[in-house]
Short mmCIF file of C-alpha atoms and ligand atoms in Angstrom, two decimals:
data_model
loop_
_atom_site.label_atom_id
_atom_site.label_comp_id
_atom_site.label_asym_id
_atom_site.label_seq_id
_atom_site.Cartn_x
_atom_site.Cartn_y
_atom_site.Cartn_z
CA MET B 132 116.97 57.01 136.83
CA LYS B 133 115.89 60.34 135.30
CA THR B 134 114.22 60.15 131.92
CA ILE B 135 114.58 62.59 129.06
CA ASP B 136 113.12 66.13 129.31
CA LEU B 137 110.74 67.75 126.87
CA ASP B 138 110.56 71.53 126.54
CA ILE B 139 107.77 73.07 124.47
CA GLN B 140 108.07 76.69 125.63
CA TYR B 141 109.43 77.84 122.25
CA ALA B 142 106.65 76.09 120.35
CA GLU B 143 103.56 76.81 122.45
CA TYR B 144 103.34 80.45 121.46
CA PHE B 145 102.96 79.53 117.77
CA ALA B 146 99.95 77.25 118.22
CA LEU B 147 98.54 77.89 121.67
CA LYS B 148 94.89 77.77 120.59
CA GLN B 149 95.33 74.50 118.71
CA TYR B 150 97.38 73.01 121.56
CA GLU B 151 94.65 73.78 124.09
CA ALA B 152 91.98 72.41 121.76
CA LEU B 153 93.83 69.10 121.38
CA LYS B 154 93.97 68.31 125.10
CA ASP B 155 91.02 65.90 125.18
CA LYS B 156 91.89 64.39 121.81
CA SER B 157 95.41 63.59 123.02
CA VAL B 158 94.03 61.87 126.14
CA THR B 159 91.61 59.85 123.99
CA ALA B 160 94.43 58.91 121.60
CA LEU B 161 96.61 57.68 124.46
CA THR B 162 93.74 55.73 126.01
CA THR B 163 92.83 54.21 122.64
CA LEU B 164 96.42 53.09 122.23
CA ASP B 165 96.63 51.63 125.72
CA MET B 166 93.30 49.84 125.46
CA GLY B 167 94.03 48.58 121.97
CA THR B 168 90.73 49.81 120.59
CA GLY B 169 91.99 51.85 117.63
CA ALA B 170 92.88 51.17 114.00
CA GLY B 171 95.83 48.81 113.54
CA ASN B 172 95.36 47.33 117.00
CA ASP B 173 96.78 44.00 115.87
CA PHE B 174 100.20 45.74 115.74
CA LEU B 175 100.50 47.01 119.29
CA GLY B 176 102.94 44.41 120.59
CA TRP B 177 105.77 47.00 120.72
CA GLN B 178 104.03 48.79 123.59
CA LYS B 179 104.96 46.19 126.17
CA LEU B 180 108.23 44.92 124.69
CA PRO B 181 110.42 46.71 127.27
CA SER B 182 108.60 45.45 130.35
CA GLU B 183 107.91 41.99 128.94
CA THR B 184 111.15 41.03 127.18
CA PRO B 185 112.13 37.76 128.85
CA ALA B 186 115.60 37.61 130.39
CA ASP B 187 116.24 34.31 128.63
CA LEU B 188 115.72 35.97 125.23
CA LEU B 189 118.36 38.57 126.13
CA ASP B 190 120.65 35.76 127.32
CA ARG B 191 120.25 33.91 124.04
CA ILE B 192 120.88 37.09 122.04
CA ASN B 193 124.06 37.72 124.04
CA LYS B 194 125.21 34.14 123.46
CA THR B 195 124.63 34.33 119.70
CA ALA B 196 126.37 37.70 119.64
CA ALA B 197 129.37 36.28 121.54
CA ARG B 198 129.60 33.39 119.05
CA LEU B 199 129.56 35.74 116.05
CA ARG B 200 132.00 38.10 117.78
CA ALA B 201 134.40 35.24 118.43
CA ASN B 202 134.28 33.88 114.89
CA CYS B 203 133.96 36.89 112.61
CA ASP B 204 135.92 39.98 111.64
CA TYR B 205 132.83 41.35 109.92
CA VAL B 206 129.14 40.71 110.56
CA VAL B 207 126.86 41.89 107.79
CA CYS B 208 123.30 42.74 108.83
CA VAL B 209 121.01 42.30 105.85
CA GLY B 210 117.68 44.16 105.99
CA ILE B 211 115.84 47.30 104.91
CA GLY B 212 113.47 49.85 106.50
CA GLY B 213 112.39 48.71 109.93
CA SER B 214 114.66 45.69 109.61
CA TYR B 215 117.72 47.94 109.33
CA LEU B 216 117.31 51.48 110.62
CA GLY B 217 116.87 50.83 114.36
CA ALA B 218 120.07 48.83 114.69
CA LYS B 219 121.97 51.27 112.48
CA ALA B 220 120.68 54.21 114.57
CA VAL B 221 121.71 52.75 117.93
CA ILE B 222 125.06 51.41 116.75
CA SER B 223 125.96 54.76 115.12
CA ALA B 224 124.92 56.72 118.21
CA LEU B 225 127.04 54.61 120.54
CA SER B 226 130.09 53.86 118.37
CA ASN B 227 133.34 55.71 117.95
CA MET B 228 132.75 57.73 114.77
CA PHE B 229 136.04 56.54 113.30
CA ALA B 230 135.68 52.91 114.40
CA ASP B 231 135.70 51.70 110.80
CA PHE B 232 139.18 53.09 110.24
CA TYR B 233 140.66 51.17 113.16
CA GLY B 234 139.86 47.80 111.55
CA PRO B 235 138.45 44.76 113.36
CA LYS B 236 140.04 43.50 116.58
CA PRO B 237 139.72 39.99 118.07
CA ASN B 238 136.18 39.53 119.38
CA GLU B 239 135.21 42.95 118.03
CA PRO B 240 133.89 42.44 114.51
CA LYS B 241 132.83 45.36 112.38
CA VAL B 242 129.09 45.48 111.90
CA LEU B 243 128.20 46.28 108.30
CA PHE B 244 124.86 46.64 106.57
CA ALA B 245 123.54 45.40 103.25
CA GLY B 246 120.18 44.85 101.60
CA GLN B 247 119.14 48.45 102.38
CA ASN B 248 119.70 49.44 98.74
CA ILE B 249 120.08 47.84 95.32
CA GLY B 250 123.39 49.51 94.50
CA GLU B 251 125.55 47.37 92.26
CA GLU B 252 128.74 49.19 93.31
CA TYR B 253 127.70 48.83 96.96
CA MET B 254 127.33 45.07 96.68
CA SER B 255 130.46 44.64 94.59
CA GLU B 256 132.60 46.76 96.93
CA LEU B 257 131.23 44.96 99.99
CA SER B 258 131.99 41.62 98.37
CA LYS B 259 135.57 42.77 97.68
CA LEU B 260 136.03 43.86 101.30
CA LEU B 261 134.85 40.46 102.52
CA GLU B 262 137.08 38.49 100.15
CA GLY B 263 139.18 36.07 102.19
CA LYS B 264 137.80 37.51 105.46
CA LYS B 265 136.04 35.74 108.31
CA PHE B 266 132.49 37.03 108.17
CA GLY B 267 128.99 36.20 109.34
CA ILE B 268 125.51 37.28 108.29
CA ILE B 269 122.41 38.31 110.23
CA VAL B 270 119.56 38.31 107.73
CA ILE B 271 116.48 40.19 108.90
CA SER B 272 113.09 40.34 107.21
CA LYS B 273 109.70 40.22 108.86
CA SER B 274 107.84 39.31 105.71
CA GLY B 275 110.76 37.20 104.56
CA THR B 276 110.00 38.22 101.00
CA THR B 277 111.48 41.72 100.58
CA THR B 278 113.45 41.97 97.33
CA GLU B 279 116.38 44.18 98.43
CA PRO B 280 117.54 41.97 101.36
CA ALA B 281 116.73 38.81 99.38
CA ILE B 282 119.20 39.86 96.65
CA ALA B 283 121.91 40.86 99.15
CA PHE B 284 121.47 37.69 101.19
CA ARG B 285 121.66 35.44 98.14
CA MET B 286 124.95 37.06 97.11
CA LEU B 287 126.52 37.09 100.57
CA LYS B 288 125.40 33.54 101.37
CA ASP B 289 126.96 32.36 98.12
CA GLN B 290 130.23 34.13 98.93
CA LEU B 291 130.29 32.84 102.52
CA GLU B 292 129.61 29.25 101.46
CA LYS B 293 132.40 29.45 98.88
CA GLN B 294 134.86 30.96 101.38
CA ALA B 295 134.02 29.00 104.54
CA GLY B 296 132.33 25.88 103.15
CA LYS B 297 128.60 25.17 103.36
CA GLU B 298 128.73 23.47 106.75
CA ALA B 299 130.71 26.22 108.50
CA ALA B 300 128.63 28.91 106.78
CA LYS B 301 125.50 27.48 108.36
CA ASP B 302 126.83 28.39 111.82
CA LEU B 303 127.76 31.89 110.72
CA ILE B 304 124.29 32.80 109.49
CA VAL B 305 121.43 33.85 111.77
CA ALA B 306 117.95 34.63 110.45
CA VAL B 307 115.46 36.97 112.14
CA THR B 308 112.01 36.58 110.63
CA ASP B 309 108.38 35.61 111.10
CA ALA B 310 107.64 32.50 113.20
CA SER B 311 106.21 30.55 110.30
CA LYS B 312 105.55 32.63 107.14
CA GLY B 313 107.77 33.79 104.28
CA ALA B 314 110.58 32.56 102.08
CA LEU B 315 113.26 33.40 104.65
CA ARG B 316 111.63 31.17 107.28
CA THR B 317 111.48 28.28 104.79
CA LEU B 318 115.09 28.82 103.74
CA ALA B 319 116.33 29.10 107.35
CA THR B 320 114.53 25.90 108.35
CA GLN B 321 115.85 24.02 105.35
CA GLU B 322 119.43 25.22 105.81
CA GLY B 323 119.35 24.78 109.59
CA TYR B 324 120.24 28.36 110.58
CA GLU B 325 119.77 29.66 114.09
CA THR B 326 116.66 31.82 114.01
CA TYR B 327 114.90 34.50 116.02
CA VAL B 328 111.23 35.38 115.74
CA ILE B 329 109.78 38.81 115.06
CA PRO B 330 106.47 38.82 116.92
CA ASP B 331 103.35 38.95 114.70
CA ASN B 332 102.01 41.97 116.54
CA VAL B 333 105.10 44.16 116.03
CA GLY B 334 105.42 46.05 112.72
CA GLY B 335 108.79 46.64 111.03
CA ARG B 336 109.36 50.25 112.08
CA PHE B 337 108.43 49.43 115.70
CA SER B 338 110.70 46.38 115.88
CA VAL B 339 114.07 47.72 117.08
CA LEU B 340 113.49 46.38 120.60
CA THR B 341 112.97 42.82 119.25
CA PRO B 342 115.86 40.64 117.99
CA VAL B 343 115.68 42.75 114.79
CA GLY B 344 117.59 45.50 116.57
CA LEU B 345 118.84 43.75 119.68
CA LEU B 346 120.96 41.10 117.94
CA PRO B 347 123.00 43.47 115.71
CA ILE B 348 123.35 45.91 118.63
CA ALA B 349 124.69 43.11 120.86
CA VAL B 350 127.06 41.97 118.10
CA ALA B 351 128.37 45.54 117.93
CA GLY B 352 129.27 45.18 121.61
CA PHE B 353 126.54 47.22 123.26
CA ASP B 354 124.51 46.31 126.32
CA VAL B 355 121.00 45.34 125.21
CA THR B 356 119.84 44.84 128.80
CA LYS B 357 120.54 48.54 129.48
CA LEU B 358 118.82 49.50 126.22
CA ILE B 359 115.69 47.60 127.27
CA ALA B 360 115.90 49.07 130.79
CA GLY B 361 115.93 52.58 129.31
CA ALA B 362 112.91 51.75 127.17
CA ALA B 363 111.14 50.23 130.19
CA ALA B 364 111.71 53.44 132.17
CA MET B 365 110.05 55.35 129.34
CA GLU B 366 107.21 52.80 129.06
CA GLU B 367 106.48 53.48 132.71
CA ALA B 368 106.81 57.26 132.36
CA THR B 369 104.42 57.47 129.40
CA LYS B 370 101.70 55.12 130.62
CA HIS B 371 99.15 57.51 132.04
CA PRO B 372 97.56 60.56 130.46
CA GLY B 373 98.52 63.93 131.90
CA ASP B 374 100.60 67.04 131.38
CA ASP B 375 103.65 65.16 132.68
CA ASN B 376 103.35 62.49 129.97
CA ILE B 377 106.04 63.69 127.56
CA ALA B 378 104.96 61.39 124.71
CA GLN B 379 101.41 62.73 124.91
CA THR B 380 102.67 66.33 125.10
CA TYR B 381 104.99 65.91 122.10
CA ALA B 382 102.25 64.23 120.03
CA ARG B 383 99.77 66.97 120.98
CA MET B 384 102.19 69.82 120.26
CA ARG B 385 103.29 68.54 116.85
CA ASN B 386 99.65 68.09 115.81
CA ALA B 387 98.83 71.59 117.09
CA LEU B 388 101.66 72.97 114.97
CA TYR B 389 100.48 70.95 111.96
CA GLU B 390 96.98 72.38 112.34
CA SER B 391 98.48 75.87 112.51
CA GLY B 392 100.10 75.36 109.08
CA LYS B 393 103.47 73.89 110.02
CA LYS B 394 103.53 70.93 107.64
CA ILE B 395 107.19 69.93 107.95
CA GLU B 396 108.97 68.76 111.08
CA ILE B 397 112.75 68.87 111.07
CA LEU B 398 114.48 66.61 113.58
CA VAL B 399 117.63 68.44 114.56
CA ASN B 400 120.76 67.19 116.26
CA PHE B 401 123.98 68.93 117.24
CA ASN B 402 125.84 65.63 117.44
CA PRO B 403 126.77 63.76 114.24
CA LYS B 404 126.39 60.44 116.07
CA LEU B 405 122.63 60.98 115.85
CA HIS B 406 122.49 61.15 112.05
CA TYR B 407 121.03 57.65 111.67
CA PHE B 408 118.70 58.12 114.62
CA SER B 409 117.03 60.78 112.47
CA GLU B 410 116.82 58.29 109.60
CA TRP B 411 115.07 55.80 111.91
CA TRP B 412 112.75 58.56 113.17
CA LYS B 413 111.86 59.60 109.59
CA GLN B 414 110.71 56.09 108.75
CA LEU B 415 108.78 55.82 112.01
CA TYR B 416 106.82 59.03 111.48
CA GLY B 417 106.75 59.04 107.67
CA GLU B 418 105.31 55.56 107.29
CA SER B 419 103.01 55.94 110.27
CA GLU B 420 101.41 59.27 109.41
CA GLY B 421 101.85 59.96 105.70
CA LYS B 422 98.56 58.62 104.38
CA GLU B 423 95.07 59.63 103.26
CA GLY B 424 96.51 62.91 101.96
CA LYS B 425 97.63 63.88 105.47
CA GLY B 426 100.70 63.88 107.69
CA ILE B 427 103.62 66.04 108.75
CA PHE B 428 106.58 65.59 106.39
CA PRO B 429 109.50 64.34 108.51
CA ALA B 430 112.85 65.85 107.58
CA SER B 431 116.15 66.10 109.41
CA VAL B 432 119.37 68.09 109.62
CA ASP B 433 122.71 67.57 111.36
CA LEU B 434 123.89 70.84 112.90
CA THR B 435 125.98 72.82 112.83
CA THR B 436 127.00 71.06 109.56
CA ASP B 437 123.74 71.78 107.75
CA LEU B 438 123.50 75.37 108.98
CA HIS B 439 125.98 75.94 106.17
CA SER B 440 123.67 74.35 103.60
CA MET B 441 120.09 74.32 104.88
CA GLY B 442 120.42 77.15 107.41
CA GLN B 443 119.28 79.86 105.01
CA TRP B 444 116.10 77.99 104.13
CA ILE B 445 115.28 77.24 107.74
CA GLN B 446 115.86 80.85 108.80
CA GLU B 447 113.99 82.59 105.97
CA GLY B 448 112.21 80.11 103.70
CA GLU B 449 108.48 79.36 103.62
CA ARG B 450 107.20 79.40 107.20
CA THR B 451 105.73 75.91 107.12
CA ILE B 452 108.35 74.21 109.28
CA PHE B 453 108.98 73.47 112.92
CA GLU B 454 111.98 71.92 114.60
CA THR B 455 112.37 69.19 117.18
CA VAL B 456 115.87 69.36 118.63
CA ILE B 457 117.55 66.44 120.38
CA SER B 458 119.96 68.12 122.74
CA VAL B 459 122.65 66.00 124.39
CA GLU B 460 123.75 67.59 127.68
CA GLU B 461 127.06 65.82 128.26
CA PRO B 462 129.47 64.32 125.68
CA CYS B 463 131.06 61.00 126.68
CA VAL B 464 134.54 62.54 126.52
CA GLU B 465 136.24 65.86 127.26
CA HIS B 466 138.23 67.60 124.54
CA ARG B 467 139.45 71.19 124.75
CA ILE B 468 140.47 73.85 122.22
CA PRO B 469 144.19 74.73 122.58
CA GLU B 470 145.66 78.20 123.09
CA ASP B 471 147.76 79.44 120.13
CA ALA B 472 150.43 82.07 120.77
CA ALA B 473 150.11 83.69 117.33
CA ASN B 474 146.30 83.58 117.33
CA LEU B 475 146.25 84.11 113.58
CA ASP B 476 142.85 82.46 113.31
CA GLY B 477 141.52 84.83 115.99
CA ILE B 478 139.89 82.15 118.09
CA ASN B 479 141.94 82.47 121.28
CA TYR B 480 138.81 83.90 122.90
CA ILE B 481 137.50 80.34 123.09
CA ALA B 482 140.84 78.67 123.88
CA GLY B 483 140.65 76.38 126.90
CA LYS B 484 136.94 75.74 126.38
CA ARG B 485 135.56 72.32 125.70
CA VAL B 486 134.44 71.84 122.08
CA ASP B 487 130.99 71.18 123.45
CA GLU B 488 130.79 74.58 125.17
CA VAL B 489 131.06 76.17 121.73
CA ASN B 490 128.59 73.68 120.30
CA LYS B 491 126.11 74.53 123.07
CA MET B 492 126.35 78.23 122.26
CA ALA B 493 125.80 77.42 118.60
CA GLU B 494 122.75 75.42 119.67
CA LEU B 495 121.34 78.23 121.82
CA GLY B 496 122.12 80.83 119.19
CA THR B 497 120.38 78.73 116.55
CA LEU B 498 117.33 78.16 118.72
CA LEU B 499 116.88 81.89 119.35
CA ALA B 500 117.52 82.80 115.70
CA HIS B 501 115.08 80.22 114.38
CA VAL B 502 112.36 81.12 116.87
CA ASP B 503 112.84 84.81 115.93
CA GLY B 504 112.59 83.72 112.31
CA GLY B 505 109.19 82.10 112.92
CA VAL B 506 110.24 78.49 113.43
CA PRO B 507 108.62 76.83 116.45
CA ASN B 508 111.06 74.76 118.46
CA ILE B 509 110.45 71.66 120.54
CA ARG B 510 113.43 70.55 122.60
CA ILE B 511 114.20 67.06 123.83
CA LYS B 512 117.02 67.04 126.34
CA VAL B 513 118.97 63.84 127.08
CA HIS B 514 121.84 63.53 129.51
CA THR B 515 124.36 61.57 127.47
CA LEU B 516 124.44 59.06 124.62
CA ASP B 517 124.42 55.60 126.17
CA GLU B 518 122.27 52.49 125.90
CA HIS B 519 119.82 53.67 128.57
CA THR B 520 119.24 56.98 126.82
CA MET B 521 118.84 55.33 123.41
CA GLY B 522 116.24 52.94 124.87
CA GLN B 523 114.35 55.89 126.31
CA LEU B 524 114.47 57.87 123.07
CA ILE B 525 113.27 54.90 121.01
CA TYR B 526 110.29 54.18 123.21
CA PHE B 527 109.45 57.86 123.63
CA PHE B 528 109.23 58.40 119.88
CA GLU B 529 107.34 55.14 119.28
CA LYS B 530 104.75 55.92 121.92
CA ALA B 531 104.36 59.51 120.75
CA CYS B 532 104.01 58.24 117.18
CA GLY B 533 101.09 55.98 118.10
CA ILE B 534 99.36 58.83 119.97
CA SER B 535 100.11 61.33 117.22
CA GLY B 536 98.73 59.08 114.47
CA TYR B 537 95.47 58.67 116.37
CA ILE B 538 95.22 62.43 116.97
CA LEU B 539 95.73 62.92 113.23
CA GLY B 540 93.03 60.37 112.50
CA VAL B 541 95.03 57.75 110.59
CA ASN B 542 96.01 54.15 111.24
CA PRO B 543 99.63 54.62 112.35
CA PHE B 544 100.43 50.93 112.04
CA ASN B 545 99.95 50.17 108.35
CA GLN B 546 101.89 51.26 105.26
CA PRO B 547 99.71 50.57 102.20
CA GLY B 548 101.61 53.09 100.07
CA VAL B 549 104.88 51.15 100.27
CA GLU B 550 103.44 48.50 97.93
CA ALA B 551 102.99 50.77 94.88
CA TYR B 552 106.66 50.85 93.78
CA LYS B 553 107.03 47.12 94.44
CA LYS B 554 104.09 46.31 92.15
CA ASN B 555 105.60 48.39 89.34
CA MET B 556 109.11 46.97 89.87
CA PHE B 557 107.81 43.39 89.77
CA ALA B 558 105.79 44.16 86.65
CA LEU B 559 108.84 45.72 84.96
CA LEU B 560 111.03 42.75 85.96
CA GLU B 561 108.34 40.39 84.60
CA LYS B 562 107.99 38.50 87.87
CA PRO B 563 105.85 35.38 87.39
CA GLY B 564 102.28 36.14 88.46
CA TYR B 565 102.54 39.79 87.36
CA GLU B 566 101.74 39.22 83.65
CA LYS B 567 98.72 41.56 83.61
CA GLU B 568 100.62 44.33 85.43
CA THR B 569 103.60 43.85 83.08
CA ALA B 570 101.38 44.34 80.03
CA ALA B 571 99.72 47.39 81.60
CA ILE B 572 102.95 49.10 82.65
CA LYS B 573 104.67 48.40 79.33
CA ALA B 574 101.74 50.04 77.55
CA LYS B 575 102.52 53.24 79.50
CA LEU B 576 106.18 53.40 78.49
O1 LIG D 229 107.91 49.41 108.55
C1 LIG D 229 107.79 48.53 107.71
O2 LIG D 229 106.97 47.64 107.84
C2 LIG D 229 108.68 48.47 106.47
O3 LIG D 229 109.47 49.57 106.28
C3 LIG D 229 109.57 47.26 106.58
O4 LIG D 229 110.32 47.37 107.76
C4 LIG D 229 110.51 47.08 105.41
O5 LIG D 229 109.81 47.15 104.21
C5 LIG D 229 111.24 45.76 105.50
O6 LIG D 229 110.32 44.72 105.54
P1 LIG D 229 110.71 43.23 105.91
O7 LIG D 229 111.24 43.23 107.30
O8 LIG D 229 109.44 42.47 105.78
O9 LIG D 229 111.76 42.79 104.92
#
């Protein structure tokens, strides 16, 4: 099956010298990644997940998903960051955009998310929705100690046990966590929940192709075997260095643009289903590259929506940005604009056209306008939004991220900066063990 296409013709011109100069560095980065000789090499397990995911793991995931689908109207996935965004991205890309308004059907629970914020209204409103309803929980945390999902899980577990009884609740909770470490592992063992393991050598933001993403995606009714097959096709296509390796080319081009002064990359879509894919991508690149005072700032827009809010800035603001556009060739459905006899709105000139034909012209018009305005444009073309495509996109961006981080000269697999806010929050909440930090932070207030 054909993989996604990468087009750099509208970016090359802006950083040709830098792009040429990065050729050898991009080959070295790819080789370093493949050989596992670079920084963070204890977190490279994601590289072979597609080709090495055992069929019996997928079978078990499908069985668990079928059980939750049969017994729940709602399944709440509890997790944050890498333990949330991948599943949310894939489910949003593949779901009917108005699915939530149709309400749950037998064997088709609604997949909801919690633990990705500490919003009191969010938790209270979720709890109200679940009152008296049949629901299950998938709690996901690699470390098993993250505060946001721990709070949400405690509240939801309490509600589920009260509604369904402790014994029945046990069968409606599945934990995805480390094989042996962390509070969630201890709790799951003690309570007797079904569990899935997040491999030691796969970091949070690279974990969507483990049960972290696969289980919620299967519960939402999507084919995880096809998702993995798409990722495997991309694993194969991005193995060897060369001009036809699209992950290497993308990593090389974005670094060339960065060196030429383009410090912000905007991931652009013309399909609102990809909104959360951009959120996943921002974590992947932001946490992987934003360190040691370096790194492209990852931003995103949904077009044409944001052309009416951010369009002015993109067209004429500071010329420090470039765009990477995910272009979807074929929508999954056909929907045409009707003729109107009175034509008072003046749009009969596009009557009879598919909505997407107009969207495509908006896309082309935007590309040309932005390039004319000094915004380099990288284009990623996918055929249609299905599981195979999503698998390809996920692996493509992960592989390119590893290569790009090595070109930039950072360890793309750690995230030391994420700890700073946690330390302050624990000190402010007077968590036992943080007495010194509490005294120090209080002295600053
Ligand atoms: O990429 C990462 O490692 C982080 O963003 C984590 O995914 C996030 O903090 C959640 O961590 P955990 O799965 O340990 O709860």
